Coordinates of C-alpha atoms in Angstrom, one line a residue:
M289 CA 68.3 51.5 -105.5
S290 CA 65.4 51.5 -103.7
S291 CA 62.8 48.0 -103.6
L292 CA 59.7 51.1 -104.8
S293 CA 62.0 52.7 -108.1
V294 CA 62.1 48.8 -109.0
C295 CA 57.6 48.6 -108.2
R296 CA 57.0 51.3 -109.6
I297 CA 55.1 51.3 -106.1
E298 CA 53.7 54.9 -107.1
E299 CA 51.3 52.5 -109.4
H300 CA 49.9 50.6 -107.1
F301 CA 49.0 53.2 -104.5
P302 CA 45.9 54.5 -104.7
Y303 CA 46.0 57.7 -102.2
P304 CA 47.0 60.9 -103.8
K305 CA 49.8 61.1 -100.2
M306 CA 51.2 58.5 -98.6
R307 CA 51.6 59.4 -95.2
R308 CA 54.9 59.8 -93.1
G309 CA 56.5 56.6 -92.1
Q310 CA 54.8 55.0 -95.2
A311 CA 57.7 55.3 -97.9
E312 CA 60.1 53.5 -95.6
F313 CA 57.6 50.9 -94.2
I314 CA 56.4 50.0 -98.4
D315 CA 60.0 49.5 -99.7
A316 CA 61.0 48.0 -96.0
V317 CA 58.4 45.4 -96.6
L318 CA 59.7 45.2 -100.5
R319 CA 63.0 44.0 -98.9
S320 CA 61.7 41.7 -96.3
L321 CA 60.1 40.0 -99.0
K322 CA 63.4 38.5 -100.9
G323 CA 63.7 35.6 -98.1
G324 CA 63.7 33.9 -94.4
I325 CA 62.0 35.2 -91.3
N326 CA 61.9 39.1 -91.3
V327 CA 60.5 41.9 -89.0
I328 CA 59.2 45.3 -89.4
E329 CA 57.7 47.4 -85.9
A330 CA 55.9 50.3 -87.2
P331 CA 53.7 52.2 -85.4
S332 CA 49.7 51.9 -85.2
G333 CA 47.9 54.2 -87.7
L334 CA 50.9 54.4 -90.5
G335 CA 48.6 53.0 -92.4
K336 CA 50.0 49.7 -92.4
T337 CA 47.1 47.9 -94.7
S338 CA 47.9 49.5 -97.8
G339 CA 51.5 49.6 -97.2
V340 CA 51.0 46.1 -97.7
L341 CA 48.3 45.7 -99.9
S342 CA 50.9 47.8 -102.4
A343 CA 53.2 45.6 -101.6
I344 CA 50.6 42.6 -102.6
S345 CA 49.9 44.6 -106.3
C346 CA 53.1 44.9 -107.3
L347 CA 54.3 41.1 -106.7
S348 CA 51.9 39.7 -107.7
E349 CA 51.9 41.6 -110.9
L350 CA 55.7 40.9 -111.1
E351 CA 55.8 37.7 -110.3
G352 CA 53.0 36.0 -110.3
A353 CA 53.7 35.4 -106.3
K354 CA 50.8 34.5 -104.2
F355 CA 50.1 35.8 -100.3
I356 CA 48.3 34.7 -97.5
Y357 CA 47.8 38.2 -95.1
A358 CA 47.2 37.0 -91.3
V359 CA 45.7 39.5 -89.0
R360 CA 43.7 38.5 -85.8
T361 CA 40.3 39.5 -86.2
H362 CA 37.5 38.6 -87.9
S363 CA 37.0 42.4 -88.1
Q364 CA 40.5 43.0 -89.1
V365 CA 39.3 40.7 -91.8
S366 CA 36.0 42.8 -93.2
R367 CA 38.8 45.9 -93.4
V368 CA 41.3 44.2 -95.8
M369 CA 39.2 42.9 -98.1
E370 CA 37.0 46.6 -97.7
E371 CA 41.0 48.0 -98.1
C372 CA 40.8 45.7 -101.2
I373 CA 38.5 47.5 -103.3
K374 CA 40.4 50.2 -103.6
F375 CA 43.6 48.1 -105.2
P376 CA 42.6 47.8 -108.7
R377 CA 45.0 45.3 -109.4
I378 CA 44.9 43.1 -106.7
R379 CA 42.3 40.3 -106.6
M380 CA 42.0 38.5 -103.0
I381 CA 39.6 37.1 -101.4
A382 CA 38.5 36.2 -97.3
L383 CA 39.2 33.1 -95.9
R384 CA 37.1 32.3 -92.7
G385 CA 36.0 29.6 -90.4
K386 CA 32.1 27.9 -90.2
G387 CA 31.8 29.5 -87.7
E388 CA 31.3 33.0 -89.2
L389 CA 29.5 31.9 -92.6
C390 CA 27.8 28.6 -92.1
I391 CA 23.8 29.5 -92.6
N392 CA 22.2 26.1 -91.6
W393 CA 20.8 26.6 -88.0
K394 CA 21.1 23.4 -87.3
V395 CA 24.9 23.5 -87.7
R396 CA 25.4 27.6 -86.4
R397 CA 24.1 26.9 -83.1
I398 CA 26.3 25.0 -81.8
K399 CA 29.7 27.1 -80.6
N400 CA 31.6 25.0 -80.0
N401 CA 34.3 24.3 -82.8
F402 CA 35.0 20.3 -82.9
L403 CA 31.4 19.6 -82.2
M404 CA 30.2 22.1 -85.0
N405 CA 32.4 20.9 -87.3
M406 CA 31.1 17.6 -86.8
K407 CA 27.4 18.2 -87.7
C408 CA 28.5 20.0 -90.7
E409 CA 30.4 16.8 -91.9
E410 CA 27.9 14.7 -91.5
L411 CA 24.9 16.5 -93.1
R412 CA 27.1 16.5 -96.0
K413 CA 27.9 12.9 -95.9
L414 CA 23.9 12.2 -95.3
G415 CA 23.0 14.4 -97.9
N416 CA 20.6 16.5 -95.4
C417 CA 22.8 19.8 -95.6
P418 CA 20.9 22.0 -98.4
Y419 CA 22.9 24.3 -99.1
Y420 CA 25.8 21.9 -100.3
P421 CA 27.3 21.5 -102.9
S422 CA 27.4 25.2 -103.2
K423 CA 28.2 27.0 -106.2
I424 CA 29.4 30.2 -106.8
K425 CA 28.0 32.2 -110.0
E426 CA 30.1 35.1 -109.6
A427 CA 33.3 35.2 -107.8
R428 CA 34.6 39.3 -107.1
R429 CA 37.7 40.5 -107.7
C430 CA 37.8 41.2 -103.9
H431 CA 36.0 38.6 -102.4
D432 CA 34.6 38.2 -99.6
P433 CA 32.3 35.7 -98.8
I434 CA 30.1 36.7 -95.9
L435 CA 28.5 39.0 -97.6
L436 CA 27.2 36.7 -100.1
K437 CA 23.1 36.0 -100.1
G438 CA 21.7 33.1 -101.0
D439 CA 21.2 29.2 -100.6
S440 CA 24.3 28.2 -101.8
C441 CA 27.2 27.7 -98.3
P442 CA 30.2 30.5 -98.2
Y443 CA 32.1 27.9 -96.6
Y444 CA 32.6 25.5 -99.0
A445 CA 31.8 27.6 -101.8
S446 CA 34.4 30.0 -101.0
L447 CA 37.3 27.3 -101.1
G448 CA 36.8 25.7 -103.9
I449 CA 37.5 29.3 -105.9
I450 CA 40.6 29.7 -103.9
N451 CA 43.3 29.2 -106.2
G452 CA 41.6 32.3 -108.8
Y453 CA 43.3 34.6 -106.9
D454 CA 46.6 36.2 -105.6
A455 CA 46.1 36.4 -101.6
V456 CA 44.6 35.1 -99.5
V457 CA 43.7 36.7 -96.1
L458 CA 42.6 35.4 -92.4
C459 CA 43.0 35.2 -88.6
Y460 CA 46.3 33.5 -88.7
P461 CA 44.3 31.2 -85.7
Y462 CA 43.7 29.3 -88.9
L463 CA 46.6 28.7 -89.9
F464 CA 46.9 25.8 -87.9
E465 CA 43.6 24.8 -87.8
E466 CA 43.7 21.5 -89.7
E467 CA 40.9 21.7 -92.9
L468 CA 42.3 25.4 -93.7
Y469 CA 45.9 24.6 -94.4
S470 CA 44.6 21.3 -96.7
V471 CA 43.2 23.9 -98.6
L472 CA 46.7 26.5 -98.6
K473 CA 48.7 24.6 -99.3
G474 CA 46.7 23.1 -102.3
F475 CA 46.1 27.6 -103.0
D476 CA 50.2 27.4 -103.1
P477 CA 51.0 30.4 -101.5
D478 CA 55.2 32.0 -102.0
Y479 CA 54.7 34.6 -98.8
L480 CA 53.3 34.9 -95.5
I481 CA 52.6 38.0 -94.2
I482 CA 51.3 38.9 -90.5
D483 CA 49.9 41.7 -89.1
E484 CA 49.5 41.7 -85.0
A485 CA 52.8 39.2 -85.4
H486 CA 53.6 39.8 -81.3
N487 CA 50.7 37.1 -80.6
L488 CA 51.7 34.6 -82.6
R489 CA 53.2 32.3 -80.3
K490 CA 50.4 32.7 -77.8
F491 CA 48.4 31.5 -80.4
W492 CA 50.6 29.1 -81.2
L493 CA 51.1 27.7 -77.5
S494 CA 47.1 27.8 -76.8
R495 CA 47.1 25.0 -79.2
I496 CA 49.1 23.1 -76.1
I497 CA 47.0 24.4 -72.8
V498 CA 43.4 23.8 -73.1
T499 CA 41.4 24.1 -70.7
V500 CA 37.4 22.6 -70.3
E501 CA 34.8 23.8 -68.2
L502 CA 34.5 21.5 -65.2
E503 CA 30.9 23.2 -64.4
K504 CA 29.8 22.4 -67.8
L505 CA 31.5 19.2 -68.1
G506 CA 29.4 18.2 -65.3
R507 CA 26.4 18.7 -65.8
V508 CA 26.3 16.2 -68.5
L509 CA 28.8 14.0 -67.2
S510 CA 27.0 13.6 -63.6
S511 CA 23.5 12.9 -65.6
L512 CA 24.7 9.4 -67.6
C513 CA 27.5 8.5 -64.3
E514 CA 28.2 9.1 -61.1
R515 CA 31.6 7.6 -60.5
W516 CA 32.4 11.6 -62.4
A517 CA 30.0 13.3 -59.7
D518 CA 31.9 11.2 -57.2
L519 CA 35.3 12.3 -58.3
M520 CA 33.8 15.6 -58.3
R521 CA 33.2 15.3 -54.8
S522 CA 36.0 13.7 -53.5
L523 CA 38.4 16.7 -54.8
Q524 CA 36.7 19.2 -52.7
R525 CA 36.2 17.6 -49.9
S526 CA 40.5 16.8 -50.2
G527 CA 40.8 20.9 -50.0
V528 CA 43.7 19.8 -52.2
Q529 CA 43.6 22.9 -55.4
S530 CA 44.6 20.9 -58.5
L531 CA 45.1 17.2 -58.9
E532 CA 47.2 15.6 -61.8
V533 CA 44.8 12.8 -62.7
P534 CA 46.4 10.1 -65.2
R535 CA 45.3 9.9 -67.9
N536 CA 44.3 6.9 -69.2
Y537 CA 42.1 6.2 -65.7
L538 CA 40.4 9.5 -66.4
I539 CA 40.0 7.9 -70.3
Y540 CA 38.4 4.8 -69.1
L541 CA 36.1 6.7 -66.6
L542 CA 34.4 8.8 -69.2
R543 CA 34.1 5.9 -71.9
E544 CA 32.5 3.8 -68.6
C545 CA 29.8 6.9 -68.1
L546 CA 30.0 7.3 -71.6
S547 CA 29.3 4.2 -72.6
S548 CA 25.1 3.7 -71.7
A549 CA 24.1 7.3 -73.2
P550 CA 21.7 7.9 -75.6
K551 CA 22.7 9.0 -79.4
S552 CA 22.0 12.2 -79.0
F553 CA 25.4 12.4 -76.6
E554 CA 26.9 10.9 -79.9
H555 CA 29.6 14.2 -81.0
F556 CA 30.3 15.0 -77.7
S557 CA 31.3 12.3 -76.9
K558 CA 34.0 11.8 -79.6
W559 CA 34.8 15.6 -79.2
I560 CA 35.8 15.1 -75.3
L561 CA 37.7 11.8 -75.8
S562 CA 39.0 13.0 -78.6
E563 CA 40.7 16.2 -76.6
L564 CA 41.8 13.4 -73.6
E565 CA 43.1 11.2 -76.3
G566 CA 45.3 14.0 -77.7
S567 CA 46.8 15.3 -74.0
K568 CA 50.0 13.6 -72.5
R569 CA 49.1 15.1 -69.0
I570 CA 45.7 16.4 -67.5
I571 CA 44.8 18.5 -64.8
L572 CA 41.7 19.2 -62.8
E573 CA 42.3 22.7 -60.5
P574 CA 38.2 24.3 -60.6
P575 CA 36.8 25.7 -62.3
D576 CA 39.2 24.1 -65.5
M577 CA 40.3 20.7 -66.4
I578 CA 44.3 21.7 -68.6
L579 CA 44.9 19.4 -71.3
L580 CA 48.3 20.1 -72.4
K581 CA 49.0 18.7 -75.6
E582 CA 51.2 16.9 -78.1
V583 CA 51.8 19.1 -80.8
D584 CA 53.3 18.1 -83.8
G585 CA 57.0 20.7 -85.2
S586 CA 57.4 24.3 -83.9
L587 CA 56.3 27.5 -85.1
E588 CA 59.3 28.2 -86.6
D589 CA 58.7 25.2 -88.8
S590 CA 55.6 26.2 -90.1
L591 CA 57.4 29.2 -91.1
K592 CA 59.7 28.0 -92.9
R593 CA 57.3 26.6 -95.4
F594 CA 57.3 29.5 -97.1
K595 CA 59.8 31.6 -99.8
S596 CA 59.6 34.4 -97.2
V597 CA 57.2 35.6 -94.4
L598 CA 56.5 39.0 -92.6
L599 CA 55.7 39.5 -89.7
I600 CA 54.3 42.6 -88.4
S601 CA 54.0 44.7 -85.2
G602 CA 53.6 48.4 -83.4
T603 CA 55.0 46.6 -80.2
W604 CA 57.3 44.0 -80.9
S605 CA 61.0 45.2 -79.4
E606 CA 64.0 43.9 -81.3
E607 CA 65.4 42.6 -78.1
V608 CA 61.8 40.5 -77.1
A609 CA 60.9 39.5 -81.5
R610 CA 64.1 37.6 -81.7
G611 CA 63.3 36.0 -77.9
E612 CA 60.3 34.3 -79.0
I613 CA 60.9 33.8 -82.4
L614 CA 63.9 31.5 -82.4
G615 CA 67.0 31.0 -85.4
E616 CA 68.1 33.7 -87.9
L617 CA 65.4 36.7 -87.9
N618 CA 65.9 40.5 -89.9
Y619 CA 64.6 42.8 -88.0
E620 CA 64.0 46.3 -89.2
R621 CA 62.1 49.1 -87.8
I622 CA 59.6 52.2 -88.9
S623 CA 60.3 55.0 -86.0
L624 CA 59.1 57.8 -84.8
D625 CA 59.5 59.7 -81.9
R626 CA 56.4 62.1 -81.9
W627 CA 52.6 60.1 -82.8
G628 CA 49.8 62.1 -81.8
E629 CA 49.1 65.0 -78.9
V630 CA 49.4 62.3 -76.2
A631 CA 48.9 63.2 -72.4
S632 CA 50.1 60.2 -70.6
F633 CA 50.1 59.2 -67.1
I634 CA 50.8 55.7 -63.9
V635 CA 49.0 55.5 -61.5
R636 CA 51.1 55.0 -58.2
D637 CA 49.3 54.6 -55.8
F638 CA 46.8 51.6 -57.1
T639 CA 46.8 48.6 -58.4
T640 CA 44.6 45.5 -59.0
R641 CA 47.2 42.7 -57.2
F642 CA 44.9 39.7 -56.3
E643 CA 45.8 40.3 -52.7
E644 CA 45.1 43.6 -52.8
R645 CA 42.0 44.4 -54.3
S646 CA 38.7 44.9 -51.9
R647 CA 35.4 46.2 -52.3
L648 CA 36.9 49.8 -51.0
E649 CA 39.8 49.8 -53.4
F650 CA 37.5 49.0 -56.6
Y651 CA 35.1 51.6 -55.2
R652 CA 37.5 54.1 -55.4
V653 CA 38.4 53.1 -58.6
A654 CA 35.6 53.2 -60.1
S655 CA 33.8 56.8 -58.8
T656 CA 37.0 58.5 -59.7
L657 CA 36.6 57.2 -63.5
A658 CA 33.4 58.4 -63.5
E659 CA 34.1 61.2 -62.4
L660 CA 36.9 62.0 -65.0
S661 CA 34.2 60.4 -67.7
E662 CA 33.2 63.8 -67.1
A663 CA 36.0 65.7 -68.1
V664 CA 37.2 63.7 -71.7
V665 CA 35.6 65.2 -74.8
G666 CA 34.6 62.7 -77.0
N667 CA 34.4 58.7 -76.4
M668 CA 36.3 57.3 -73.4
G669 CA 37.5 53.1 -73.5
I670 CA 38.8 51.6 -69.8
F671 CA 40.8 48.7 -71.3
A672 CA 40.4 46.3 -67.6
S673 CA 43.2 43.1 -66.9
S674 CA 40.3 40.7 -66.3
Y675 CA 36.7 40.2 -66.5
E676 CA 37.4 39.7 -62.8
V677 CA 38.7 43.3 -62.6
L678 CA 35.7 44.5 -64.8
Q679 CA 33.4 43.3 -62.8
G680 CA 34.3 44.4 -59.5
V681 CA 34.6 48.6 -61.4
L682 CA 31.0 47.6 -62.0
D683 CA 29.8 45.3 -58.8
A684 CA 31.4 48.8 -57.1
G685 CA 28.4 50.7 -58.6
F686 CA 30.2 52.0 -61.9
E687 CA 26.9 51.9 -64.5
N688 CA 25.2 54.3 -61.9
M689 CA 27.8 56.7 -61.3
V690 CA 28.6 57.7 -64.9
E691 CA 25.7 59.3 -66.6
R692 CA 27.3 59.3 -70.1
P693 CA 26.1 55.8 -73.1
L694 CA 28.2 52.6 -71.0
F695 CA 29.1 49.9 -73.4
I696 CA 30.5 46.5 -71.6
E697 CA 32.8 44.3 -74.0
R698 CA 31.1 40.8 -72.7
K699 CA 33.6 37.4 -72.5
D700 CA 30.4 35.6 -74.7
M701 CA 30.3 37.5 -77.3
D702 CA 30.6 36.2 -80.8
S703 CA 31.8 38.9 -83.0
H704 CA 29.1 39.8 -84.7
E705 CA 27.1 41.1 -81.1
L706 CA 30.3 42.3 -80.9
S707 CA 30.8 44.2 -84.1
R708 CA 27.1 46.0 -83.0
M709 CA 28.0 47.0 -79.6
I710 CA 30.7 48.7 -81.2
S711 CA 29.3 50.1 -83.9
E712 CA 27.6 51.9 -82.1
F713 CA 30.3 52.7 -79.1
K714 CA 31.6 55.1 -81.8
S715 CA 28.9 56.5 -83.4
M716 CA 27.9 58.4 -79.8
S717 CA 31.5 60.5 -80.2
P718 CA 30.0 63.4 -80.6
I719 CA 28.3 63.0 -77.4
G720 CA 30.8 60.7 -75.9
A721 CA 30.4 57.1 -74.2
I722 CA 32.5 54.3 -72.0
L723 CA 33.4 52.0 -73.2
L724 CA 34.5 49.1 -70.5
G725 CA 36.6 46.0 -72.3
V726 CA 39.5 43.7 -71.3
Q727 CA 42.8 44.4 -72.6
G728 CA 43.8 41.2 -75.2
G729 CA 40.2 41.4 -76.1
R730 CA 38.5 41.8 -79.2
S731 CA 37.9 45.0 -79.1
S732 CA 41.4 46.0 -76.7
E733 CA 43.6 45.1 -79.9
G734 CA 41.3 44.4 -83.4
E735 CA 39.2 48.2 -83.6
D736 CA 40.5 51.3 -84.8
F737 CA 38.8 53.8 -82.5
P738 CA 40.3 57.8 -84.9
G739 CA 39.5 61.0 -83.8
L740 CA 36.9 61.4 -81.5
Q741 CA 36.1 57.7 -81.9
M742 CA 38.2 57.7 -78.5
T743 CA 39.9 60.5 -76.7
A744 CA 40.7 58.5 -73.9
S745 CA 42.4 55.1 -72.4
I746 CA 42.1 54.1 -69.3
V747 CA 44.6 50.3 -68.9
L748 CA 43.0 49.3 -65.8
G749 CA 45.4 46.7 -64.1
L750 CA 48.2 44.6 -65.0
Q751 CA 47.5 41.0 -66.4
L752 CA 49.4 39.3 -64.7
S753 CA 48.6 35.4 -64.4
K754 CA 47.1 34.4 -61.4
P755 CA 49.0 31.9 -58.6
N756 CA 47.2 29.2 -59.9
T757 CA 49.2 26.0 -62.1
L758 CA 47.1 27.4 -65.0
G759 CA 49.3 29.9 -64.8
R760 CA 53.0 27.9 -63.5
V761 CA 52.5 25.8 -66.9
Q762 CA 51.4 28.5 -69.0
E763 CA 55.1 30.4 -68.0
I764 CA 56.7 27.2 -68.4
S765 CA 55.0 26.3 -71.9
W766 CA 56.5 29.6 -72.5
K767 CA 60.1 29.4 -71.3
K768 CA 60.1 25.8 -73.1
Y769 CA 59.3 27.1 -76.6
T770 CA 60.4 30.7 -76.4
K771 CA 64.1 32.7 -74.8
L772 CA 62.4 34.6 -72.7
E773 CA 63.3 35.5 -69.4
D774 CA 60.0 36.9 -68.5
P775 CA 57.2 36.0 -70.6
V776 CA 54.6 36.6 -68.0
L777 CA 55.5 40.3 -67.7
I778 CA 55.6 40.6 -71.5
N779 CA 52.7 39.8 -72.9
A780 CA 51.7 41.8 -69.5
C781 CA 53.0 44.8 -71.0
R782 CA 52.1 43.8 -74.7
S783 CA 48.3 43.5 -74.5
A784 CA 48.5 46.7 -71.9
V785 CA 50.1 49.2 -74.5
Q786 CA 47.9 47.7 -77.4
A787 CA 45.0 48.7 -75.4
A788 CA 46.9 52.3 -74.5
A789 CA 47.3 53.2 -78.0
R790 CA 43.9 52.6 -79.0
P791 CA 43.4 56.0 -79.5
V792 CA 46.3 56.7 -81.3
R793 CA 45.8 56.1 -84.6
S794 CA 47.3 59.0 -86.7
Q795 CA 49.8 62.6 -86.2
D796 CA 46.4 64.0 -86.0
D797 CA 44.8 62.1 -82.9
I798 CA 44.9 63.1 -79.3
G799 CA 45.2 60.6 -77.0
F800 CA 44.8 61.0 -73.3
I801 CA 46.0 57.2 -71.6
A802 CA 46.7 56.2 -67.9
F803 CA 48.0 53.5 -66.7
V804 CA 46.4 52.7 -63.5
D805 CA 48.5 50.0 -61.2
R806 CA 52.0 51.6 -59.8
R807 CA 53.4 48.0 -61.5
F808 CA 53.4 50.0 -64.9
S809 CA 56.9 51.4 -64.2
Y810 CA 57.9 47.8 -65.3
C811 CA 56.5 48.0 -68.7
L812 CA 58.1 51.8 -69.9
S813 CA 60.8 50.1 -71.8
M814 CA 58.1 48.6 -73.6
M815 CA 55.9 51.5 -74.6
P816 CA 56.5 52.5 -78.0
P817 CA 59.0 56.5 -78.0
W818 CA 55.1 58.7 -78.7
M819 CA 54.0 57.2 -75.5
R820 CA 56.6 57.1 -72.9
R821 CA 57.9 60.2 -73.6
G822 CA 56.9 63.1 -70.9
I823 CA 55.4 60.1 -68.6
K824 CA 54.1 61.4 -65.6
Y825 CA 53.5 60.0 -62.2
V826 CA 50.4 60.5 -60.4
R827 CA 48.0 60.2 -57.8
L828 CA 44.7 58.4 -58.8
E829 CA 42.5 61.7 -57.1
D830 CA 44.9 63.6 -59.3
L831 CA 44.3 62.0 -62.8
V832 CA 40.7 63.7 -63.1
P833 CA 42.3 67.5 -63.3
S834 CA 45.4 66.2 -65.1
A835 CA 42.4 65.0 -68.1
Q836 CA 40.6 68.1 -67.7
E837 CA 43.5 70.8 -68.1
F838 CA 44.2 68.1 -71.5
F839 CA 40.7 68.6 -72.5
N840 CA 40.3 72.3 -72.0
R841 CA 43.9 72.9 -73.7
R842 CA 42.9 71.2 -76.7
S843 CA 39.3 71.4 -77.2
P844 CA 38.9 74.1 -80.0
I845 CA 41.2 71.8 -81.8
I846 CA 39.1 68.7 -81.2
F847 CA 36.0 70.4 -82.2
K848 CA 38.0 71.6 -85.9
G849 CA 39.5 68.8 -87.0
T850 CA 36.4 66.6 -85.8
D851 CA 34.8 66.4 -89.3
A852 CA 37.4 65.0 -90.5
A853 CA 38.8 62.7 -87.9
E854 CA 35.4 61.3 -88.9
D855 CA 35.6 60.2 -92.2
I856 CA 39.5 60.0 -91.9
P857 CA 40.6 57.6 -94.9
P858 CA 40.9 54.0 -94.4
S859 CA 45.3 54.2 -95.3
S860 CA 45.9 56.0 -92.6
E861 CA 43.3 53.7 -89.9
S862 CA 44.9 50.6 -90.8

């Protein structure tokens, strides 16, 4: 008997009908929650969010089960909470970090999480935070603390009511944050469901390899201590690209530098010393200091705390999933060979390979993309392999070449600023705008662009590591904690495929997809069938006529479906 009939899922699913493949997905979700670690690969746009919420609604009612539903970005948390409102039997709360929720300007202005937490703790202990202790007058069924108004701390107020809910939705880096994890233990969840789980290992490894910008560190330390300035000058004069520094020596040096620092440096001192003391190796490689951390337990140990774990992804093949998650694993794939109206291309005469970059090549690609944008009906996204490549396009004069509104994702953008920019970009779809972002960034993986919100995705360059110590350390760590033979290439291809799929979020969307780097031929096996079917190898100059042909043939269909595309129900976006 199907899990769907046992659960009577029609009583929980709030929409008139399911999308193609959605019933199979919900059935797979219910089967997977019977124990162990499970992976479901399903295409983006299938309606995964509403499918997961249907399963949560059923099992929380039948079994009294409690869930953690982990997603990648803050905007995805917001989308889940918006969808929750349509499921009347679910009680769900969003668990967000202090950076999103704090309303005390003395804390909120601090960008470093460690320093922010220290300032928050100091103010609370001294009774100097006017918003703490906090109370919630009325908890909502779908409770998102970011929507709270008033003079009470939304962060600690939400922690205080979490146990009264069936499910918690959060960004999955918070699964490894000590304060929030201690709260989750009190919630006592049965099941863990993680969306976009192909990024999970990368986030887990980011706890092991930490980088600190030497320039920012130097601005503080050089004013306090000549010995730090001497160390940096010696490194520069030596011509050595990287230098491993004995941990105890560096801790001793910084303690000496900070011993006579004014009280205003107290929090900074605790932060940098805690980072060094928690490291087993320290490497100076300008512009960064690389810290290799000690870590307790494995990712698999964290997952085994739950009765059952479900890992969901649209770009996680069985071979790669089994290579990343060690131990016994159940794998299931929801396969749809045709998905939207798509034309895919690999440019064979261009690369962003570090040794082959030049101003002339950046000008060539910038001018081609500017001309290409004029052929696109709706919005276009350009996702570079790095901020350096993005800047190379801008330095080539791209802003002056295009006539359409241009939106640029900056490295230092906070989530609120990025969200506002993305909303404005989407609103420009009737006239057509251009989004310039990076692969693996929040706009290339955390956002959906249905209909005219994005009809063309240009993936510029393959995101391979620079030939430096940091890149080698990351590769060694991947090989130590996984069974992947070429983790750097796999991660690069995965980020590229995620970015490429942004326009095609349902079977009705159209997508002109161009991989602009000859090395993308290595990624063919990681592309979903609907993306790689009929893929063509072309020259850079062929992209413009190819786009003109693609959009000219489909313009009547595009404009006929514009009104519907702008108002697609949430179940089809997720």
